[in-house]
C-alpha cells in the first residue's frame, strides 16, 4: 500500500492590496507609530521587519544621546502586533484583502517583556524584527529584536496578543 505524504503547501504571497492596507494601518492610522517614525521594510506570513530613524525627539538621556527606553519598548510592541497582523492575514488567504484587514480590530497586547541589552546610540536607522511563535484562535505569542549598527542586538522582546 503506498504511503500518502502531505504535499508542501504553496508559500503564502500577500497581494499588493493587502500589503498596502497593512502599511496604511500601521504607518498612518496608528498615529503613535508616526510619532515613533516606524516604517515597514518587509512582511512575511509570520514575521515583519521595520526601522526607526534616530531623531532628537527620541533621545532619553541628554548627555549620552541614547534613545529613550520607552521608544524601544513601544517599537518592539508595535512590531509584535505587526507580525501577528501578518500571521492573521496568512491564515485567512481564502478571504479578499479588505476582509482580512478588518480582522485586526480586536488585536491588543496582553503581556510585554523587554530586555535592554545595550544602549541605542547613533544617528542611524535602528532595525526592528518580529516573529510569531504561535498563532492560536484567541492568543498569539511573538519574539522581537531591536538592532543597531551592523545588526548588533540592542534589545529583545517577547509578547502575547489577544487576537479575537
PDB file of N, CA, C and O in Angstrom, residues 22-62:
ATOM      1  N   UNK A  22      -2.009  47.003   5.117  1.00  0.00           N
ATOM      2  CA  UNK A  22      -1.274  46.848   6.379  1.00  0.00           C
ATOM      3  C   UNK A  22      -0.382  48.062   6.614  1.00  0.00           C
ATOM      4  O   UNK A  22      -0.345  48.603   7.723  1.00  0.00           O
ATOM      5  N   UNK A  23       0.314  48.510   5.576  1.00  0.00           N
ATOM      6  CA  UNK A  23       1.174  49.692   5.720  1.00  0.00           C
ATOM      7  C   UNK A  23       0.360  50.921   6.099  1.00  0.00           C
ATOM      8  O   UNK A  23       0.777  51.715   6.945  1.00  0.00           O
ATOM      9  N   UNK A  24      -0.803  51.076   5.497  1.00  0.00           N
ATOM     10  CA  UNK A  24      -1.659  52.224   5.813  1.00  0.00           C
ATOM     11  C   UNK A  24      -2.101  52.181   7.274  1.00  0.00           C
ATOM     12  O   UNK A  24      -2.038  53.199   7.980  1.00  0.00           O
ATOM     13  N   UNK A  25      -2.551  51.014   7.727  1.00  0.00           N
ATOM     14  CA  UNK A  25      -2.968  50.880   9.123  1.00  0.00           C
ATOM     15  C   UNK A  25      -1.795  51.162  10.051  1.00  0.00           C
ATOM     16  O   UNK A  25      -1.893  51.964  10.986  1.00  0.00           O
ATOM     17  N   UNK A  26      -0.669  50.510   9.794  1.00  0.00           N
ATOM     18  CA  UNK A  26       0.478  50.549  10.704  1.00  0.00           C
ATOM     19  C   UNK A  26       1.191  51.901  10.699  1.00  0.00           C
ATOM     20  O   UNK A  26       1.551  52.421  11.752  1.00  0.00           O
ATOM     21  N   UNK A  27       1.410  52.471   9.514  1.00  0.00           N
ATOM     22  CA  UNK A  27       2.210  53.693   9.414  1.00  0.00           C
ATOM     23  C   UNK A  27       1.392  54.986   9.469  1.00  0.00           C
ATOM     24  O   UNK A  27       1.946  56.041   9.788  1.00  0.00           O
ATOM     25  N   UNK A  28       0.086  54.908   9.178  1.00  0.00           N
ATOM     26  CA  UNK A  28      -0.717  56.127   9.120  1.00  0.00           C
ATOM     27  C   UNK A  28      -1.845  56.151  10.152  1.00  0.00           C
ATOM     28  O   UNK A  28      -2.001  57.130  10.867  1.00  0.00           O
ATOM     29  N   UNK A  29      -2.633  55.079  10.202  1.00  0.00           N
ATOM     30  CA  UNK A  29      -3.814  55.089  11.069  1.00  0.00           C
ATOM     31  C   UNK A  29      -3.467  54.889  12.539  1.00  0.00           C
ATOM     32  O   UNK A  29      -4.187  55.370  13.404  1.00  0.00           O
ATOM     33  N   UNK A  30      -2.385  54.180  12.835  1.00  0.00           N
ATOM     34  CA  UNK A  30      -1.902  54.087  14.218  1.00  0.00           C
ATOM     35  C   UNK A  30      -0.961  55.275  14.393  1.00  0.00           C
ATOM     36  O   UNK A  30       0.237  55.211  14.113  1.00  0.00           O
ATOM     37  N   UNK A  31      -1.526  56.379  14.838  1.00  0.00           N
ATOM     38  CA  UNK A  31      -0.822  57.658  14.857  1.00  0.00           C
ATOM     39  C   UNK A  31       0.444  57.601  15.716  1.00  0.00           C
ATOM     40  O   UNK A  31       1.452  58.228  15.386  1.00  0.00           O
ATOM     41  N   UNK A  32       0.426  56.835  16.797  1.00  0.00           N
ATOM     42  CA  UNK A  32       1.617  56.755  17.644  1.00  0.00           C
ATOM     43  C   UNK A  32       2.809  56.179  16.878  1.00  0.00           C
ATOM     44  O   UNK A  32       3.951  56.563  17.137  1.00  0.00           O
ATOM     45  N   UNK A  33       2.559  55.293  15.925  1.00  0.00           N
ATOM     46  CA  UNK A  33       3.662  54.780  15.106  1.00  0.00           C
ATOM     47  C   UNK A  33       4.283  55.894  14.263  1.00  0.00           C
ATOM     48  O   UNK A  33       5.479  55.860  13.970  1.00  0.00           O
ATOM     49  N   UNK A  34       3.477  56.895  13.890  1.00  0.00           N
ATOM     50  CA  UNK A  34       4.024  58.071  13.202  1.00  0.00           C
ATOM     51  C   UNK A  34       4.958  58.838  14.127  1.00  0.00           C
ATOM     52  O   UNK A  34       6.022  59.298  13.715  1.00  0.00           O
ATOM     53  N   UNK A  35       4.549  58.989  15.391  1.00  0.00           N
ATOM     54  CA  UNK A  35       5.385  59.682  16.380  1.00  0.00           C
ATOM     55  C   UNK A  35       6.730  58.965  16.511  1.00  0.00           C
ATOM     56  O   UNK A  35       7.785  59.598  16.571  1.00  0.00           O
ATOM     57  N   UNK A  36       6.677  57.625  16.558  1.00  0.00           N
ATOM     58  CA  UNK A  36       7.912  56.838  16.667  1.00  0.00           C
ATOM     59  C   UNK A  36       8.748  56.908  15.390  1.00  0.00           C
ATOM     60  O   UNK A  36       9.962  56.740  15.440  1.00  0.00           O
ATOM     61  N   UNK A  37       8.096  57.121  14.259  1.00  0.00           N
ATOM     62  CA  UNK A  37       8.793  57.112  12.975  1.00  0.00           C
ATOM     63  C   UNK A  37       8.937  55.716  12.397  1.00  0.00           C
ATOM     64  O   UNK A  37       9.775  55.481  11.534  1.00  0.00           O
ATOM     65  N   UNK A  38       8.115  54.768  12.852  1.00  0.00           N
ATOM     66  CA  UNK A  38       8.191  53.379  12.383  1.00  0.00           C
ATOM     67  C   UNK A  38       7.805  53.266  10.912  1.00  0.00           C
ATOM     68  O   UNK A  38       6.756  53.750  10.502  1.00  0.00           O
ATOM     69  N   UNK A  39       8.649  52.604  10.135  1.00  0.00           N
ATOM     70  CA  UNK A  39       8.401  52.363   8.714  1.00  0.00           C
ATOM     71  C   UNK A  39       8.646  50.893   8.414  1.00  0.00           C
ATOM     72  O   UNK A  39       9.699  50.339   8.759  1.00  0.00           O
ATOM     73  N   UNK A  40       7.683  50.261   7.750  1.00  0.00           N
ATOM     74  CA  UNK A  40       7.776  48.845   7.411  1.00  0.00           C
ATOM     75  C   UNK A  40       8.797  48.629   6.303  1.00  0.00           C
ATOM     76  O   UNK A  40       8.813  49.349   5.307  1.00  0.00           O
ATOM     77  N   UNK A  41       9.617  47.591   6.471  1.00  0.00           N
ATOM     78  CA  UNK A  41      10.582  47.184   5.449  1.00  0.00           C
ATOM     79  C   UNK A  41      10.179  45.881   4.766  1.00  0.00           C
ATOM     80  O   UNK A  41      10.423  45.710   3.579  1.00  0.00           O
ATOM     81  N   UNK A  42       9.607  44.940   5.520  1.00  0.00           N
ATOM     82  CA  UNK A  42       9.265  43.634   4.948  1.00  0.00           C
ATOM     83  C   UNK A  42       8.152  42.978   5.752  1.00  0.00           C
ATOM     84  O   UNK A  42       8.079  43.133   6.967  1.00  0.00           O
ATOM     85  N   UNK A  43       7.299  42.233   5.039  1.00  0.00           N
ATOM     86  CA  UNK A  43       6.219  41.473   5.656  1.00  0.00           C
ATOM     87  C   UNK A  43       6.250  40.054   5.099  1.00  0.00           C
ATOM     88  O   UNK A  43       6.328  39.872   3.889  1.00  0.00           O
ATOM     89  N   UNK A  44       6.191  39.059   5.979  1.00  0.00           N
ATOM     90  CA  UNK A  44       6.081  37.670   5.565  1.00  0.00           C
ATOM     91  C   UNK A  44       4.905  37.064   6.324  1.00  0.00           C
ATOM     92  O   UNK A  44       4.357  37.704   7.226  1.00  0.00           O
ATOM     93  N   UNK A  45       4.508  35.828   6.011  1.00  0.00           N
ATOM     94  CA  UNK A  45       3.356  35.237   6.690  1.00  0.00           C
ATOM     95  C   UNK A  45       3.493  35.085   8.206  1.00  0.00           C
ATOM     96  O   UNK A  45       2.484  34.916   8.881  1.00  0.00           O
ATOM     97  N   UNK A  46       4.695  35.149   8.757  1.00  0.00           N
ATOM     98  CA  UNK A  46       4.837  35.017  10.214  1.00  0.00           C
ATOM     99  C   UNK A  46       5.861  35.974  10.810  1.00  0.00           C
ATOM    100  O   UNK A  46       6.285  35.798  11.940  1.00  0.00           O
ATOM    101  N   UNK A  47       6.247  37.008  10.050  1.00  0.00           N
ATOM    102  CA  UNK A  47       7.244  37.943  10.583  1.00  0.00           C
ATOM    103  C   UNK A  47       7.119  39.304   9.913  1.00  0.00           C
ATOM    104  O   UNK A  47       6.427  39.463   8.913  1.00  0.00           O
ATOM    105  N   UNK A  48       7.831  40.258  10.493  1.00  0.00           N
ATOM    106  CA  UNK A  48       7.842  41.615   9.952  1.00  0.00           C
ATOM    107  C   UNK A  48       9.170  42.273  10.295  1.00  0.00           C
ATOM    108  O   UNK A  48       9.799  41.934  11.296  1.00  0.00           O
ATOM    109  N   UNK A  49       9.558  43.214   9.456  1.00  0.00           N
ATOM    110  CA  UNK A  49      10.769  44.000   9.693  1.00  0.00           C
ATOM    111  C   UNK A  49      10.434  45.460   9.425  1.00  0.00           C
ATOM    112  O   UNK A  49       9.641  45.780   8.534  1.00  0.00           O
ATOM    113  N   UNK A  50      11.052  46.341  10.212  1.00  0.00           N
ATOM    114  CA  UNK A  50      10.823  47.775  10.067  1.00  0.00           C
ATOM    115  C   UNK A  50      12.043  48.521  10.591  1.00  0.00           C
ATOM    116  O   UNK A  50      13.014  47.901  11.044  1.00  0.00           O
ATOM    117  N   UNK A  51      11.975  49.836  10.540  1.00  0.00           N
ATOM    118  CA  UNK A  51      13.069  50.639  11.095  1.00  0.00           C
ATOM    119  C   UNK A  51      12.509  51.917  11.713  1.00  0.00           C
ATOM    120  O   UNK A  51      11.416  52.351  11.381  1.00  0.00           O
ATOM    121  N   UNK A  52      13.316  52.466  12.631  1.00  0.00           N
ATOM    122  CA  UNK A  52      13.034  53.758  13.261  1.00  0.00           C
ATOM    123  C   UNK A  52      14.290  54.609  13.098  1.00  0.00           C
ATOM    124  O   UNK A  52      15.341  54.283  13.658  1.00  0.00           O
ATOM    125  N   UNK A  53      14.206  55.700  12.334  1.00  0.00           N
ATOM    126  CA  UNK A  53      15.349  56.605  12.244  1.00  0.00           C
ATOM    127  C   UNK A  53      15.523  57.378  13.552  1.00  0.00           C
ATOM    128  O   UNK A  53      14.544  57.842  14.135  1.00  0.00           O
ATOM    129  N   UNK A  54      16.746  57.500  14.011  1.00  0.00           N
ATOM    130  CA  UNK A  54      17.024  58.288  15.224  1.00  0.00           C
ATOM    131  C   UNK A  54      16.718  59.748  14.935  1.00  0.00           C
ATOM    132  O   UNK A  54      17.032  60.259  13.852  1.00  0.00           O
ATOM    133  N   UNK A  55      16.067  60.406  15.888  1.00  0.00           N
ATOM    134  CA  UNK A  55      15.765  61.829  15.814  1.00  0.00           C
ATOM    135  C   UNK A  55      15.971  62.421  17.199  1.00  0.00           C
ATOM    136  O   UNK A  55      15.852  61.707  18.201  1.00  0.00           O
ATOM    137  N   UNK A  56      16.237  63.709  17.304  1.00  0.00           N
ATOM    138  CA  UNK A  56      16.442  64.327  18.621  1.00  0.00           C
ATOM    139  C   UNK A  56      15.260  64.120  19.567  1.00  0.00           C
ATOM    140  O   UNK A  56      15.446  63.996  20.776  1.00  0.00           O
ATOM    141  N   UNK A  57      14.033  64.044  19.030  1.00  0.00           N
ATOM    142  CA  UNK A  57      12.845  63.878  19.868  1.00  0.00           C
ATOM    143  C   UNK A  57      12.795  62.511  20.562  1.00  0.00           C
ATOM    144  O   UNK A  57      12.021  62.329  21.496  1.00  0.00           O
ATOM    145  N   UNK A  58      13.602  61.566  20.115  1.00  0.00           N
ATOM    146  CA  UNK A  58      13.579  60.214  20.670  1.00  0.00           C
ATOM    147  C   UNK A  58      14.657  59.975  21.718  1.00  0.00           C
ATOM    148  O   UNK A  58      14.732  58.896  22.303  1.00  0.00           O
ATOM    149  N   UNK A  59      15.462  60.994  21.990  1.00  0.00           N
ATOM    150  CA  UNK A  59      16.555  60.857  22.952  1.00  0.00           C
ATOM    151  C   UNK A  59      15.997  60.836  24.374  1.00  0.00           C
ATOM    152  O   UNK A  59      15.178  61.662  24.753  1.00  0.00           O
ATOM    153  N   UNK A  60      16.480  59.882  25.151  1.00  0.00           N
ATOM    154  CA  UNK A  60      16.047  59.752  26.538  1.00  0.00           C
ATOM    155  C   UNK A  60      17.101  60.193  27.530  1.00  0.00           C
ATOM    156  O   UNK A  60      16.783  60.579  28.649  1.00  0.00           O
ATOM    157  N   UNK A  61      18.360  60.141  27.141  1.00  0.00           N
ATOM    158  CA  UNK A  61      19.443  60.588  28.029  1.00  0.00           C
ATOM    159  C   UNK A  61      20.228  61.663  27.291  1.00  0.00           C
ATOM    160  O   UNK A  61      20.949  61.375  26.336  1.00  0.00           O
ATOM    161  N   UNK A  62      20.070  62.910  27.750  1.00  0.00           N
ATOM    162  CA  UNK A  62      20.624  64.063  27.042  1.00  0.00           C
ATOM    163  C   UNK A  62      22.149  64.039  26.932  1.00  0.00           C
ATOM    164  O   UNK A  62      22.715  64.473  25.943  1.00  0.00           O
TER     165      UNK A  62
END
